[in-house]
C-alpha angles and dihedrals in degrees: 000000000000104000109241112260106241131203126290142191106281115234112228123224082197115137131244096239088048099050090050086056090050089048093046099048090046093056087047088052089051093047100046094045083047094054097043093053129042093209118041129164139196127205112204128193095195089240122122104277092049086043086057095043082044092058100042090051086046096048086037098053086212113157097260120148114215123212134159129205106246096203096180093236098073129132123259097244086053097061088045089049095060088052092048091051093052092050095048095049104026090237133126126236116214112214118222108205132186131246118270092227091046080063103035087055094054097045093054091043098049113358144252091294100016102123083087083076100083140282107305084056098042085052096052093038081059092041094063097045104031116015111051090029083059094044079052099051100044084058105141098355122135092209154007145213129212132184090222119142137207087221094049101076144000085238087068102049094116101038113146131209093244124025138171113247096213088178088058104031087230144092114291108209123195100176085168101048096105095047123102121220081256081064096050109045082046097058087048095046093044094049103029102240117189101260114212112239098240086063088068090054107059101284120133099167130027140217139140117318117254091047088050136091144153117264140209135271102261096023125117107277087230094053092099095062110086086346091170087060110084097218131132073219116085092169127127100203111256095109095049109112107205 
């Protein structure tokens, strides 16, 4: 049997001078969101786009406070990968876990893994981990960054740069939602950017573990997340704003 070809790191036919422009225009857009709002957070999921945004805020120096949400269910690499971030960059990483009983209610509704079972589980499943560690987390905040892209969904077609989170009551930042995946893979190549392992094995984007999978050259780069849903949305529902 011929083994499926996965996906792999793209290569970038991006100039030099262009990606200077990009680089350039991403440390301006830290620096102005930093200077607009007193408490601004960042929530990192250790994939490419947030190790980009993580690097930027690191080489910037703008106030920007990291945290990542520790669901409970990640993979392995992911959790090393935190640890490596805050050693390469002498930063810290803040963990936003969920509540016990969060856990404990879904567990007893729907069971350890039931979030196989269809949408309403796999929401609530992500509404005990994420959402409401993320609502958590943005306590108090004025603003907050994400690593989303135009290119990466159809669900993010119309991602703008600023947006209102009505959910949250606060700013809503994407500093990476007119990049491309070439951008991106350029910037990390040129600047030598810590690359988290799943991406090397067929990974190009990353969740928690069991609602995760490689997936194949010429598939959407989103079709590993939830695979067993058929949905043109592979969202989870933090950046839904109502």
């Amino acid at each position: 049997m011929i083994k499926p070809e996965f996906w792999s790191i793209p290569g970038s036919a991006l100039s030099a001078n262009r990606l200077a422009e990009k680089k350039a225009a991403l440390k301006q857009r830290l620096t102005d969101i930093a200077t607009r709002f007193s408490d601004l957070r960042f929530a990192t999921s250790l994939a490419a786009e947030d190790m980009v945004i993580t690097d930027a805020i690191a080489k910037s120096k703008a106030n920007i406070r990291l945290f990542t949400l520790a669901t409970g269910r990640l993979h392995q690499e992911t959790l090393e990968m935190t640890q490596t971030t805050e050693n390469h960059y002498r930063i810290s990483i803040a963990k936003a876990y969920p509540e016990d009983s969060d856990i404990q209610e879904f567990i007893d509704q729907y069971g350890m893994n039931g979030f196989y079972d269809g949408e309403e589980a796999k929401k609530a499943c992500c509404g005990a981990r994420k959402i409401k560690p993320l609502n958590a987390a943005l306590l108090g905040a004025d603003a907050w960054l994400t690593g989303q892209r135009r290119e990466q969904s159809t669900t993010r077609v119309e991602l703008n740069f600023e947006e209102h989170d009505d959910a949250r009551g606060i700013a809503k930042f994407n500093p990476l939602f007119d990049w491309t995946e070439s951008d991106i893979w350029a910037y990390i190549k040129q600047e030598n950017v810590p690359i988290h392992p799943l991406h090397l094995k067929g990974y190009p984007s990353i969740g928690c573990e069991p609602c995760t999978r490689p997936v194949k050259q010429g598939e959407d780069i989103r079709a590993g997340r939830w695979w067993w849903l058929q949905s043109d949305s592979k969202e989870c529902g933090l950046h839904v704003n109502k």
